[in-house]
Short mmCIF file of N, CA and C and ligand atoms in Angstrom, two decimals:
data_model
loop_
_atom_site.label_atom_id
_atom_site.label_comp_id
_atom_site.label_asym_id
_atom_site.label_seq_id
_atom_site.Cartn_x
_atom_site.Cartn_y
_atom_site.Cartn_z
N MET W 881 -6.19 -7.74 -12.52
CA MET W 881 -7.52 -8.36 -12.37
C MET W 881 -8.47 -7.76 -13.39
N ARG W 882 -9.28 -8.58 -14.00
CA ARG W 882 -10.27 -8.07 -14.94
C ARG W 882 -11.52 -8.94 -14.79
N THR W 883 -12.55 -8.38 -14.24
CA THR W 883 -13.83 -9.08 -14.20
C THR W 883 -14.77 -8.28 -15.09
N GLU W 884 -16.04 -8.57 -15.06
CA GLU W 884 -17.00 -7.81 -15.88
C GLU W 884 -16.92 -6.32 -15.60
N THR W 885 -16.69 -5.99 -14.34
CA THR W 885 -16.82 -4.58 -13.96
C THR W 885 -15.56 -3.96 -13.37
N THR W 886 -14.55 -4.74 -13.08
CA THR W 886 -13.37 -4.16 -12.42
C THR W 886 -12.11 -4.39 -13.26
N VAL W 887 -11.35 -3.34 -13.45
CA VAL W 887 -10.08 -3.42 -14.19
C VAL W 887 -8.98 -2.85 -13.31
N ILE W 888 -7.86 -3.53 -13.23
CA ILE W 888 -6.67 -2.97 -12.59
C ILE W 888 -5.73 -2.55 -13.72
N ARG W 889 -5.37 -1.27 -13.74
CA ARG W 889 -4.52 -0.73 -14.81
C ARG W 889 -3.51 0.22 -14.20
N GLU W 890 -2.48 0.57 -14.99
CA GLU W 890 -1.47 1.51 -14.51
C GLU W 890 -2.09 2.87 -14.23
N LYS W 891 -1.64 3.47 -13.15
CA LYS W 891 -2.11 4.81 -12.81
C LYS W 891 -1.46 5.83 -13.76
N THR W 892 -2.22 6.85 -14.12
CA THR W 892 -1.65 7.94 -14.92
C THR W 892 -1.83 9.26 -14.14
N ALA W 893 -1.20 10.32 -14.65
CA ALA W 893 -1.32 11.62 -13.99
C ALA W 893 -2.78 12.08 -13.96
N ALA W 894 -3.56 11.65 -14.95
CA ALA W 894 -4.97 12.07 -15.01
C ALA W 894 -5.79 11.47 -13.87
N ASP W 895 -5.26 10.45 -13.19
CA ASP W 895 -5.98 9.81 -12.08
C ASP W 895 -5.76 10.52 -10.74
N THR W 896 -4.87 11.50 -10.71
CA THR W 896 -4.45 12.08 -9.44
C THR W 896 -5.62 12.59 -8.61
N GLU W 897 -6.48 13.38 -9.23
CA GLU W 897 -7.57 14.00 -8.47
C GLU W 897 -8.49 12.94 -7.85
N ALA W 898 -8.85 11.94 -8.65
CA ALA W 898 -9.75 10.89 -8.14
C ALA W 898 -9.08 10.08 -7.04
N CYS W 899 -7.78 9.83 -7.19
CA CYS W 899 -7.07 9.06 -6.17
C CYS W 899 -6.99 9.85 -4.86
N VAL W 900 -6.73 11.14 -4.96
CA VAL W 900 -6.67 11.97 -3.75
C VAL W 900 -8.04 12.00 -3.07
N ALA W 901 -9.11 12.13 -3.86
CA ALA W 901 -10.46 12.17 -3.27
C ALA W 901 -10.76 10.85 -2.55
N LEU W 902 -10.39 9.75 -3.16
CA LEU W 902 -10.63 8.45 -2.52
C LEU W 902 -9.78 8.31 -1.25
N LEU W 903 -8.52 8.73 -1.34
CA LEU W 903 -7.65 8.63 -0.17
C LEU W 903 -8.19 9.45 1.00
N ARG W 904 -8.73 10.62 0.70
CA ARG W 904 -9.31 11.45 1.78
C ARG W 904 -10.44 10.70 2.47
N ARG W 905 -11.28 10.03 1.69
CA ARG W 905 -12.40 9.29 2.30
C ARG W 905 -11.87 8.14 3.16
N VAL W 906 -10.87 7.44 2.65
CA VAL W 906 -10.30 6.31 3.39
C VAL W 906 -9.65 6.81 4.68
N HIS W 907 -8.96 7.94 4.57
CA HIS W 907 -8.29 8.50 5.76
C HIS W 907 -9.32 8.84 6.83
N ALA W 908 -10.42 9.46 6.43
CA ALA W 908 -11.45 9.87 7.40
C ALA W 908 -12.12 8.66 8.02
N ARG W 909 -12.29 7.59 7.25
CA ARG W 909 -13.04 6.44 7.74
C ARG W 909 -12.16 5.43 8.49
N ASP W 910 -10.98 5.18 7.94
CA ASP W 910 -10.16 4.07 8.44
C ASP W 910 -8.91 4.52 9.19
N GLY W 911 -8.61 5.82 9.13
CA GLY W 911 -7.37 6.26 9.77
C GLY W 911 -6.13 5.81 9.02
N TYR W 912 -6.28 5.53 7.72
CA TYR W 912 -5.13 5.25 6.85
C TYR W 912 -5.06 6.32 5.79
N PRO W 913 -3.92 6.92 5.53
CA PRO W 913 -2.69 6.69 6.27
C PRO W 913 -2.77 7.30 7.67
N LEU W 914 -1.91 6.81 8.55
CA LEU W 914 -1.93 7.30 9.91
C LEU W 914 -1.62 8.80 9.91
N TYR W 915 -0.75 9.20 8.99
CA TYR W 915 -0.48 10.63 8.83
C TYR W 915 -0.59 10.99 7.35
N LEU W 916 -1.52 11.88 7.01
CA LEU W 916 -1.70 12.34 5.64
C LEU W 916 -1.30 13.80 5.57
N PRO W 917 -0.18 14.10 4.90
CA PRO W 917 0.27 15.50 4.87
C PRO W 917 -0.80 16.39 4.25
N PRO W 918 -1.39 17.33 5.02
CA PRO W 918 -2.55 18.07 4.54
C PRO W 918 -2.27 18.93 3.31
N ASP W 919 -1.01 19.35 3.17
CA ASP W 919 -0.72 20.23 2.03
C ASP W 919 -0.07 19.48 0.87
N ASP W 920 0.01 18.15 0.97
CA ASP W 920 0.65 17.43 -0.14
C ASP W 920 0.10 16.01 -0.28
N GLU W 921 -1.24 15.93 -0.40
CA GLU W 921 -1.84 14.60 -0.56
C GLU W 921 -1.43 13.97 -1.89
N ALA W 922 -1.34 14.78 -2.94
CA ALA W 922 -0.95 14.23 -4.25
C ALA W 922 0.48 13.70 -4.19
N GLY W 923 1.35 14.42 -3.49
CA GLY W 923 2.73 13.98 -3.35
C GLY W 923 2.83 12.68 -2.56
N PHE W 924 1.95 12.53 -1.57
CA PHE W 924 1.92 11.29 -0.79
C PHE W 924 1.63 10.09 -1.71
N LEU W 925 0.82 10.34 -2.73
CA LEU W 925 0.44 9.25 -3.65
C LEU W 925 1.42 9.06 -4.80
N ARG W 926 2.38 9.96 -4.94
CA ARG W 926 3.34 9.82 -6.04
C ARG W 926 4.71 10.34 -5.61
N PRO W 927 5.36 9.71 -4.61
CA PRO W 927 6.69 10.16 -4.21
C PRO W 927 7.70 9.83 -5.31
N ASP W 928 8.86 10.49 -5.24
CA ASP W 928 9.88 10.31 -6.28
C ASP W 928 10.31 8.85 -6.44
N HIS W 929 10.29 8.09 -5.32
CA HIS W 929 10.79 6.72 -5.40
C HIS W 929 9.70 5.72 -5.81
N GLN W 930 8.57 6.23 -6.27
CA GLN W 930 7.52 5.31 -6.74
C GLN W 930 7.95 4.73 -8.09
N ARG W 931 8.03 3.40 -8.15
CA ARG W 931 8.47 2.77 -9.40
C ARG W 931 7.29 2.36 -10.27
N ALA W 932 6.14 2.10 -9.65
CA ALA W 932 4.96 1.69 -10.41
C ALA W 932 3.75 1.88 -9.52
N ALA W 933 2.61 2.14 -10.14
CA ALA W 933 1.37 2.29 -9.37
C ALA W 933 0.20 1.90 -10.26
N TRP W 934 -0.82 1.36 -9.62
CA TRP W 934 -1.99 0.89 -10.34
C TRP W 934 -3.25 1.39 -9.64
N VAL W 935 -4.29 1.52 -10.43
CA VAL W 935 -5.60 1.82 -9.86
C VAL W 935 -6.57 0.72 -10.28
N ALA W 936 -7.60 0.54 -9.46
CA ALA W 936 -8.72 -0.32 -9.83
C ALA W 936 -9.86 0.59 -10.24
N GLU W 937 -10.49 0.24 -11.34
CA GLU W 937 -11.53 1.09 -11.91
C GLU W 937 -12.79 0.27 -12.11
N GLN W 938 -13.89 0.86 -11.73
CA GLN W 938 -15.20 0.23 -11.96
C GLN W 938 -16.08 1.26 -12.66
N GLY W 939 -16.46 0.96 -13.89
CA GLY W 939 -17.33 1.88 -14.63
C GLY W 939 -16.78 3.29 -14.69
N GLY W 940 -15.46 3.42 -14.87
CA GLY W 940 -14.85 4.74 -14.98
C GLY W 940 -14.56 5.40 -13.64
N ARG W 941 -14.85 4.71 -12.55
CA ARG W 941 -14.65 5.27 -11.20
C ARG W 941 -13.46 4.57 -10.54
N ILE W 942 -12.56 5.35 -9.93
CA ILE W 942 -11.41 4.76 -9.22
C ILE W 942 -11.89 4.22 -7.87
N VAL W 943 -11.66 2.91 -7.65
CA VAL W 943 -12.12 2.30 -6.40
C VAL W 943 -10.98 1.62 -5.63
N GLY W 944 -9.75 1.76 -6.13
CA GLY W 944 -8.63 1.17 -5.39
C GLY W 944 -7.31 1.64 -5.95
N HIS W 945 -6.26 1.45 -5.14
CA HIS W 945 -4.93 1.96 -5.50
C HIS W 945 -3.88 1.10 -4.82
N VAL W 946 -2.76 0.89 -5.50
CA VAL W 946 -1.59 0.24 -4.89
C VAL W 946 -0.35 0.66 -5.66
N ALA W 947 0.81 0.63 -4.99
CA ALA W 947 2.05 1.08 -5.65
C ALA W 947 3.22 0.22 -5.19
N LEU W 948 4.30 0.31 -5.94
CA LEU W 948 5.59 -0.27 -5.54
C LEU W 948 6.59 0.88 -5.39
N HIS W 949 7.23 0.93 -4.25
CA HIS W 949 8.20 2.00 -3.96
C HIS W 949 9.59 1.39 -3.77
N CYS W 950 10.58 2.07 -4.32
CA CYS W 950 11.96 1.60 -4.20
C CYS W 950 12.87 2.73 -3.72
N PRO W 951 12.70 3.19 -2.47
CA PRO W 951 13.61 4.21 -1.96
C PRO W 951 15.00 3.61 -1.74
N ARG W 952 16.01 4.46 -1.83
CA ARG W 952 17.38 3.94 -1.64
C ARG W 952 17.63 3.61 -0.19
N GLU W 953 17.02 4.38 0.71
CA GLU W 953 17.17 4.12 2.15
C GLU W 953 15.81 4.24 2.79
N ASN W 954 15.52 3.31 3.69
CA ASN W 954 14.21 3.30 4.33
C ASN W 954 14.25 2.32 5.49
N PRO W 955 13.72 2.69 6.65
CA PRO W 955 13.81 1.80 7.82
C PRO W 955 13.11 0.46 7.61
N THR W 956 11.99 0.48 6.88
CA THR W 956 11.28 -0.79 6.62
C THR W 956 12.14 -1.70 5.75
N LEU W 957 12.74 -1.12 4.72
CA LEU W 957 13.62 -1.93 3.86
C LEU W 957 14.81 -2.46 4.64
N SER W 958 15.35 -1.65 5.55
CA SER W 958 16.50 -2.12 6.34
C SER W 958 16.09 -3.30 7.21
N ALA W 959 14.90 -3.20 7.83
CA ALA W 959 14.44 -4.30 8.68
C ALA W 959 14.17 -5.54 7.83
N ALA W 960 13.58 -5.35 6.65
CA ALA W 960 13.28 -6.49 5.78
C ALA W 960 14.57 -7.10 5.23
N ALA W 961 15.57 -6.25 4.98
CA ALA W 961 16.85 -6.76 4.50
C ALA W 961 17.50 -7.65 5.56
N ALA W 962 17.42 -7.19 6.81
CA ALA W 962 18.00 -7.99 7.90
C ALA W 962 17.27 -9.32 8.03
N ALA W 963 15.95 -9.31 7.82
CA ALA W 963 15.16 -10.53 7.99
C ALA W 963 15.34 -11.50 6.83
N THR W 964 15.51 -10.97 5.63
CA THR W 964 15.56 -11.85 4.45
C THR W 964 16.98 -12.17 4.00
N GLY W 965 17.95 -11.36 4.42
CA GLY W 965 19.32 -11.53 3.94
C GLY W 965 19.53 -10.92 2.56
N LEU W 966 18.49 -10.27 2.02
CA LEU W 966 18.63 -9.62 0.71
C LEU W 966 19.06 -8.17 0.90
N PRO W 967 19.86 -7.63 -0.03
CA PRO W 967 20.20 -6.20 0.07
C PRO W 967 18.97 -5.34 -0.22
N VAL W 968 19.00 -4.11 0.27
CA VAL W 968 17.87 -3.19 0.11
C VAL W 968 17.50 -3.01 -1.37
N ASP W 969 18.50 -3.04 -2.23
CA ASP W 969 18.19 -2.80 -3.66
C ASP W 969 17.60 -4.03 -4.36
N ARG W 970 17.36 -5.10 -3.58
CA ARG W 970 16.63 -6.25 -4.12
C ARG W 970 15.23 -6.36 -3.50
N LEU W 971 14.83 -5.29 -2.82
CA LEU W 971 13.51 -5.28 -2.17
C LEU W 971 12.67 -4.13 -2.73
N ALA W 972 11.36 -4.31 -2.72
CA ALA W 972 10.43 -3.24 -3.13
C ALA W 972 9.30 -3.19 -2.12
N LEU W 973 8.90 -1.97 -1.80
CA LEU W 973 7.81 -1.78 -0.84
C LEU W 973 6.46 -1.76 -1.56
N VAL W 974 5.56 -2.65 -1.14
CA VAL W 974 4.17 -2.49 -1.55
C VAL W 974 3.59 -1.39 -0.67
N ALA W 975 3.02 -0.36 -1.30
CA ALA W 975 2.64 0.84 -0.55
C ALA W 975 1.34 1.41 -1.08
N ARG W 976 0.74 2.25 -0.25
CA ARG W 976 -0.46 3.02 -0.68
C ARG W 976 -1.58 2.11 -1.15
N LEU W 977 -1.79 1.00 -0.43
CA LEU W 977 -2.89 0.09 -0.77
C LEU W 977 -4.16 0.55 -0.06
N PHE W 978 -5.19 0.80 -0.83
CA PHE W 978 -6.50 1.12 -0.23
C PHE W 978 -7.59 0.88 -1.25
N THR W 979 -8.78 0.57 -0.72
CA THR W 979 -9.95 0.35 -1.58
C THR W 979 -11.10 1.21 -1.07
N ALA W 980 -12.03 1.50 -1.96
CA ALA W 980 -13.17 2.33 -1.59
C ALA W 980 -14.06 1.58 -0.59
N PRO W 981 -14.54 2.28 0.43
CA PRO W 981 -15.36 1.61 1.46
C PRO W 981 -16.55 0.84 0.88
N GLU W 982 -17.15 1.34 -0.20
CA GLU W 982 -18.35 0.68 -0.71
C GLU W 982 -18.06 -0.59 -1.52
N VAL W 983 -16.79 -0.90 -1.78
CA VAL W 983 -16.48 -2.14 -2.51
C VAL W 983 -15.68 -3.11 -1.64
N ARG W 984 -15.62 -2.85 -0.37
CA ARG W 984 -14.81 -3.70 0.52
C ARG W 984 -15.36 -5.12 0.61
N ARG W 985 -14.45 -6.01 0.94
CA ARG W 985 -14.77 -7.42 1.21
C ARG W 985 -15.31 -8.13 -0.02
N GLN W 986 -14.86 -7.66 -1.18
CA GLN W 986 -15.25 -8.32 -2.43
C GLN W 986 -14.02 -8.85 -3.17
N GLY W 987 -12.87 -8.84 -2.49
CA GLY W 987 -11.67 -9.41 -3.09
C GLY W 987 -10.77 -8.40 -3.79
N LEU W 988 -11.15 -7.12 -3.78
CA LEU W 988 -10.35 -6.14 -4.52
C LEU W 988 -9.00 -5.85 -3.85
N GLY W 989 -9.00 -5.71 -2.53
CA GLY W 989 -7.74 -5.47 -1.83
C GLY W 989 -6.77 -6.62 -2.07
N ARG W 990 -7.26 -7.83 -2.02
CA ARG W 990 -6.41 -9.00 -2.27
C ARG W 990 -5.88 -8.96 -3.72
N ALA W 991 -6.74 -8.62 -4.65
CA ALA W 991 -6.32 -8.57 -6.07
C ALA W 991 -5.24 -7.51 -6.28
N LEU W 992 -5.41 -6.34 -5.65
CA LEU W 992 -4.40 -5.28 -5.80
C LEU W 992 -3.08 -5.71 -5.16
N LEU W 993 -3.16 -6.32 -3.98
CA LEU W 993 -1.94 -6.78 -3.31
C LEU W 993 -1.21 -7.81 -4.18
N ARG W 994 -1.96 -8.77 -4.72
CA ARG W 994 -1.34 -9.79 -5.57
C ARG W 994 -0.74 -9.16 -6.82
N HIS W 995 -1.42 -8.19 -7.37
CA HIS W 995 -0.95 -7.53 -8.60
C HIS W 995 0.42 -6.88 -8.35
N ALA W 996 0.52 -6.10 -7.29
CA ALA W 996 1.79 -5.40 -7.01
C ALA W 996 2.88 -6.40 -6.62
N THR W 997 2.51 -7.39 -5.82
CA THR W 997 3.51 -8.37 -5.36
C THR W 997 4.10 -9.13 -6.55
N ALA W 998 3.26 -9.45 -7.51
CA ALA W 998 3.72 -10.21 -8.68
C ALA W 998 4.61 -9.37 -9.58
N ARG W 999 4.51 -8.04 -9.51
CA ARG W 999 5.33 -7.18 -10.37
C ARG W 999 6.73 -6.98 -9.80
N ALA W 1000 6.90 -7.14 -8.47
CA ALA W 1000 8.21 -6.89 -7.85
C ALA W 1000 9.33 -7.74 -8.48
N PRO W 1001 9.11 -9.04 -8.72
CA PRO W 1001 10.19 -9.83 -9.34
C PRO W 1001 10.58 -9.32 -10.72
N GLU W 1002 9.65 -8.68 -11.43
CA GLU W 1002 10.01 -8.11 -12.74
C GLU W 1002 11.01 -6.98 -12.60
N LEU W 1003 11.09 -6.39 -11.40
CA LEU W 1003 12.09 -5.35 -11.12
C LEU W 1003 13.32 -5.97 -10.44
N GLY W 1004 13.35 -7.32 -10.35
CA GLY W 1004 14.46 -8.00 -9.69
C GLY W 1004 14.40 -7.86 -8.18
N ARG W 1005 13.18 -7.70 -7.65
CA ARG W 1005 13.04 -7.41 -6.22
C ARG W 1005 11.98 -8.30 -5.58
N ARG W 1006 12.08 -8.47 -4.26
CA ARG W 1006 11.06 -9.17 -3.48
C ARG W 1006 10.19 -8.15 -2.77
N ALA W 1007 8.91 -8.38 -2.77
CA ALA W 1007 7.97 -7.43 -2.17
C ALA W 1007 7.99 -7.54 -0.65
N VAL W 1008 8.02 -6.38 0.00
CA VAL W 1008 7.92 -6.29 1.46
C VAL W 1008 6.98 -5.11 1.74
N LEU W 1009 6.61 -4.93 3.00
CA LEU W 1009 5.73 -3.79 3.31
C LEU W 1009 5.77 -3.49 4.79
N ASP W 1010 5.24 -2.34 5.14
CA ASP W 1010 4.96 -2.07 6.55
C ASP W 1010 3.49 -1.72 6.68
N VAL W 1011 2.97 -1.97 7.88
CA VAL W 1011 1.55 -1.74 8.12
C VAL W 1011 1.38 -1.25 9.55
N GLY W 1012 0.52 -0.27 9.73
CA GLY W 1012 0.26 0.24 11.07
C GLY W 1012 -0.29 -0.87 11.97
N GLN W 1013 0.23 -0.91 13.18
CA GLN W 1013 -0.23 -1.96 14.11
C GLN W 1013 -1.70 -1.77 14.47
N ARG W 1014 -2.23 -0.59 14.17
CA ARG W 1014 -3.64 -0.33 14.46
C ARG W 1014 -4.53 -0.56 13.24
N LEU W 1015 -4.04 -1.28 12.26
CA LEU W 1015 -4.83 -1.56 11.06
C LEU W 1015 -5.05 -3.07 10.93
N PRO W 1016 -5.86 -3.67 11.81
CA PRO W 1016 -5.97 -5.14 11.83
C PRO W 1016 -6.56 -5.72 10.55
N THR W 1017 -7.37 -4.94 9.84
CA THR W 1017 -7.95 -5.45 8.60
C THR W 1017 -6.86 -5.72 7.57
N ALA W 1018 -5.96 -4.76 7.43
CA ALA W 1018 -4.86 -4.94 6.49
C ALA W 1018 -3.94 -6.07 6.95
N VAL W 1019 -3.67 -6.14 8.24
CA VAL W 1019 -2.83 -7.23 8.76
C VAL W 1019 -3.45 -8.58 8.43
N ALA W 1020 -4.78 -8.68 8.59
CA ALA W 1020 -5.48 -9.95 8.28
C ALA W 1020 -5.32 -10.30 6.80
N LEU W 1021 -5.40 -9.28 5.94
CA LEU W 1021 -5.21 -9.54 4.51
C LEU W 1021 -3.80 -10.07 4.24
N TYR W 1022 -2.78 -9.42 4.77
CA TYR W 1022 -1.40 -9.84 4.48
C TYR W 1022 -1.15 -11.25 5.01
N GLU W 1023 -1.63 -11.53 6.20
CA GLU W 1023 -1.36 -12.85 6.77
C GLU W 1023 -2.13 -13.93 6.01
N SER W 1024 -3.33 -13.57 5.53
CA SER W 1024 -4.10 -14.57 4.76
C SER W 1024 -3.46 -14.85 3.41
N GLU W 1025 -2.58 -13.94 2.96
CA GLU W 1025 -1.85 -14.15 1.70
C GLU W 1025 -0.49 -14.82 1.95
N GLY W 1026 -0.22 -15.19 3.20
CA GLY W 1026 1.01 -15.91 3.50
C GLY W 1026 2.22 -15.02 3.75
N TRP W 1027 2.00 -13.70 3.91
CA TRP W 1027 3.12 -12.81 4.26
C TRP W 1027 3.54 -13.09 5.70
N SER W 1028 4.84 -12.91 5.99
CA SER W 1028 5.37 -13.20 7.33
C SER W 1028 5.81 -11.91 8.02
N ARG W 1029 5.47 -11.83 9.29
CA ARG W 1029 5.91 -10.67 10.08
C ARG W 1029 7.41 -10.80 10.34
N ALA W 1030 8.16 -9.74 10.00
CA ALA W 1030 9.62 -9.83 10.06
C ALA W 1030 10.23 -8.84 11.04
N GLY W 1031 9.39 -8.03 11.66
CA GLY W 1031 9.95 -7.06 12.60
C GLY W 1031 8.94 -5.99 12.95
N GLU W 1032 9.36 -5.09 13.80
CA GLU W 1032 8.48 -3.95 14.11
C GLU W 1032 9.31 -2.68 14.20
N LEU W 1033 8.64 -1.57 13.94
CA LEU W 1033 9.33 -0.29 13.91
C LEU W 1033 8.52 0.75 14.64
N ARG W 1034 9.17 1.69 15.24
CA ARG W 1034 8.51 2.88 15.77
C ARG W 1034 9.17 4.08 15.11
N ILE W 1035 8.39 4.83 14.35
CA ILE W 1035 8.94 5.96 13.60
C ILE W 1035 8.27 7.24 14.09
N SER W 1036 9.08 8.20 14.50
CA SER W 1036 8.56 9.51 14.91
C SER W 1036 8.59 10.45 13.72
N LEU W 1037 7.40 10.83 13.24
CA LEU W 1037 7.34 11.76 12.11
C LEU W 1037 7.57 13.19 12.57
N ASN W 1038 7.03 13.49 13.74
CA ASN W 1038 7.26 14.80 14.36
C ASN W 1038 6.97 14.63 15.84
N GLU W 1039 6.93 15.72 16.59
CA GLU W 1039 6.80 15.62 18.05
C GLU W 1039 5.51 14.95 18.48
N SER W 1040 4.46 15.07 17.68
CA SER W 1040 3.16 14.53 18.10
C SER W 1040 2.72 13.28 17.32
N THR W 1041 3.49 12.87 16.33
CA THR W 1041 3.05 11.74 15.51
C THR W 1041 4.09 10.62 15.53
N VAL W 1042 3.69 9.51 16.14
CA VAL W 1042 4.56 8.34 16.21
C VAL W 1042 3.85 7.19 15.52
N LEU W 1043 4.55 6.52 14.61
CA LEU W 1043 3.96 5.38 13.89
C LEU W 1043 4.52 4.08 14.46
N ASP W 1044 3.62 3.20 14.90
CA ASP W 1044 4.02 1.87 15.31
C ASP W 1044 3.65 0.92 14.18
N LEU W 1045 4.66 0.29 13.62
CA LEU W 1045 4.47 -0.49 12.39
C LEU W 1045 4.95 -1.92 12.55
N TRP W 1046 4.29 -2.84 11.83
CA TRP W 1046 4.83 -4.17 11.61
C TRP W 1046 5.49 -4.18 10.24
N VAL W 1047 6.56 -4.95 10.11
CA VAL W 1047 7.20 -5.15 8.81
C VAL W 1047 6.87 -6.58 8.35
N TYR W 1048 6.41 -6.70 7.12
CA TYR W 1048 6.05 -8.01 6.56
C TYR W 1048 6.85 -8.26 5.29
N VAL W 1049 7.16 -9.54 5.04
CA VAL W 1049 7.82 -9.94 3.79
C VAL W 1049 6.93 -10.92 3.04
N SER W 1050 6.93 -10.80 1.72
CA SER W 1050 6.06 -11.65 0.90
C SER W 1050 6.55 -13.10 0.93
N PRO W 1051 5.64 -14.03 0.63
CA PRO W 1051 6.02 -15.45 0.68
C PRO W 1051 7.09 -15.77 -0.36
C1 COA P 530 -7.12 -3.38 3.83
C2 COA P 530 -8.04 -3.15 2.63
C3 COA P 530 -7.17 -2.69 1.42
C4 COA P 530 -8.72 -4.46 2.25
O1 COA P 530 -9.49 -4.18 1.12
P1 COA P 530 -10.74 -5.12 0.67
O2 COA P 530 -11.10 -4.66 -0.70
O3 COA P 530 -11.80 -5.13 1.69
O4 COA P 530 -9.99 -6.52 0.64
P2 COA P 530 -10.56 -7.97 0.30
O5 COA P 530 -12.03 -7.92 0.03
O6 COA P 530 -9.69 -8.52 -0.79
O7 COA P 530 -10.32 -8.74 1.67
C5 COA P 530 -9.16 -9.51 1.79
C6 COA P 530 -9.01 -10.03 3.20
O8 COA P 530 -8.72 -8.97 4.10
C7 COA P 530 -9.25 -9.32 5.39
N1 COA P 530 -10.31 -8.39 5.72
C8 COA P 530 -10.87 -7.44 4.93
N2 COA P 530 -11.79 -6.75 5.62
C9 COA P 530 -11.83 -7.27 6.86
C10 COA P 530 -12.58 -6.97 8.03
N3 COA P 530 -13.48 -5.98 8.04
N4 COA P 530 -12.34 -7.70 9.13
C11 COA P 530 -11.42 -8.68 9.13
N5 COA P 530 -10.69 -9.03 8.04
C12 COA P 530 -10.89 -8.32 6.92
C13 COA P 530 -9.82 -10.71 5.25
O9 COA P 530 -8.77 -11.63 5.47
C14 COA P 530 -10.22 -10.71 3.78
O10 COA P 530 -10.37 -11.99 3.24
P3 COA P 530 -11.81 -12.70 3.26
O11 COA P 530 -12.83 -11.70 2.81
O12 COA P 530 -11.62 -13.84 2.32
O13 COA P 530 -12.03 -13.12 4.69
C15 COA P 530 -9.16 -2.10 2.94
O14 COA P 530 -9.83 -2.51 4.11
C16 COA P 530 -8.64 -0.69 3.11
O15 COA P 530 -8.52 0.05 2.13
N6 COA P 530 -8.35 -0.30 4.38
C17 COA P 530 -7.92 1.07 4.66
C18 COA P 530 -6.52 1.32 4.08
C19 COA P 530 -5.49 0.38 4.70
O16 COA P 530 -5.53 0.04 5.86
N7 COA P 530 -4.52 -0.01 3.83
C20 COA P 530 -3.41 -0.82 4.25
C21 COA P 530 -2.21 0.01 4.35
S1 COA P 530 -0.81 -0.90 4.98
#
């Protein structure tokens, strides 16, 4: 996306600090991610299986983030594989989507989602994702883009943290 003031471009290592700062604000305000590892926020934003990531920038300020992840094994990918009939290695997870609270409802989240979704076929993959069942705003975005709910998951991260997720597949 490129308007007068907003650019979506590939994320670089130099963006790490700004992305972590934005993620902290989103976590405090929206409860996303449901679990943010306190000692490894940067790692949360750049896991080894991240194949591509983009940021949205306005006047030199990072105001949004999205990534494509291709882990070899993952419960969301397994559920999406069962729903689509595609093998896991033909799927990519749209992940780490968030926008700055002060730019919400201006189309940026939709633009980032479309950007990542459109890149998945270039990797020979179909975009899928999971979303916390307690994140109705994100669910509304995915459904308004024609994504289909393909399953649900309950993942226990540790004794006190359980994630209830919907699995969605791109149109
Ligand atoms: C979900 C999120 C990325 C949307 O970002 P955004 O920049 O506001 O997105 P958009 O302006 O493109 O809105 C797209 C659609 O999302 C839905 N939506 C966004 N905010 C909404 C709200 N407050 N209430 C209901 N629907 C909402 C609407 O369908 C909206 O389309 P519309 O404005 O044409 O009605 C943003 O709210 C966010 O960062 N949330 C916290 C992080 C998160 O939950 N990420 C998802 C992880 S799976």
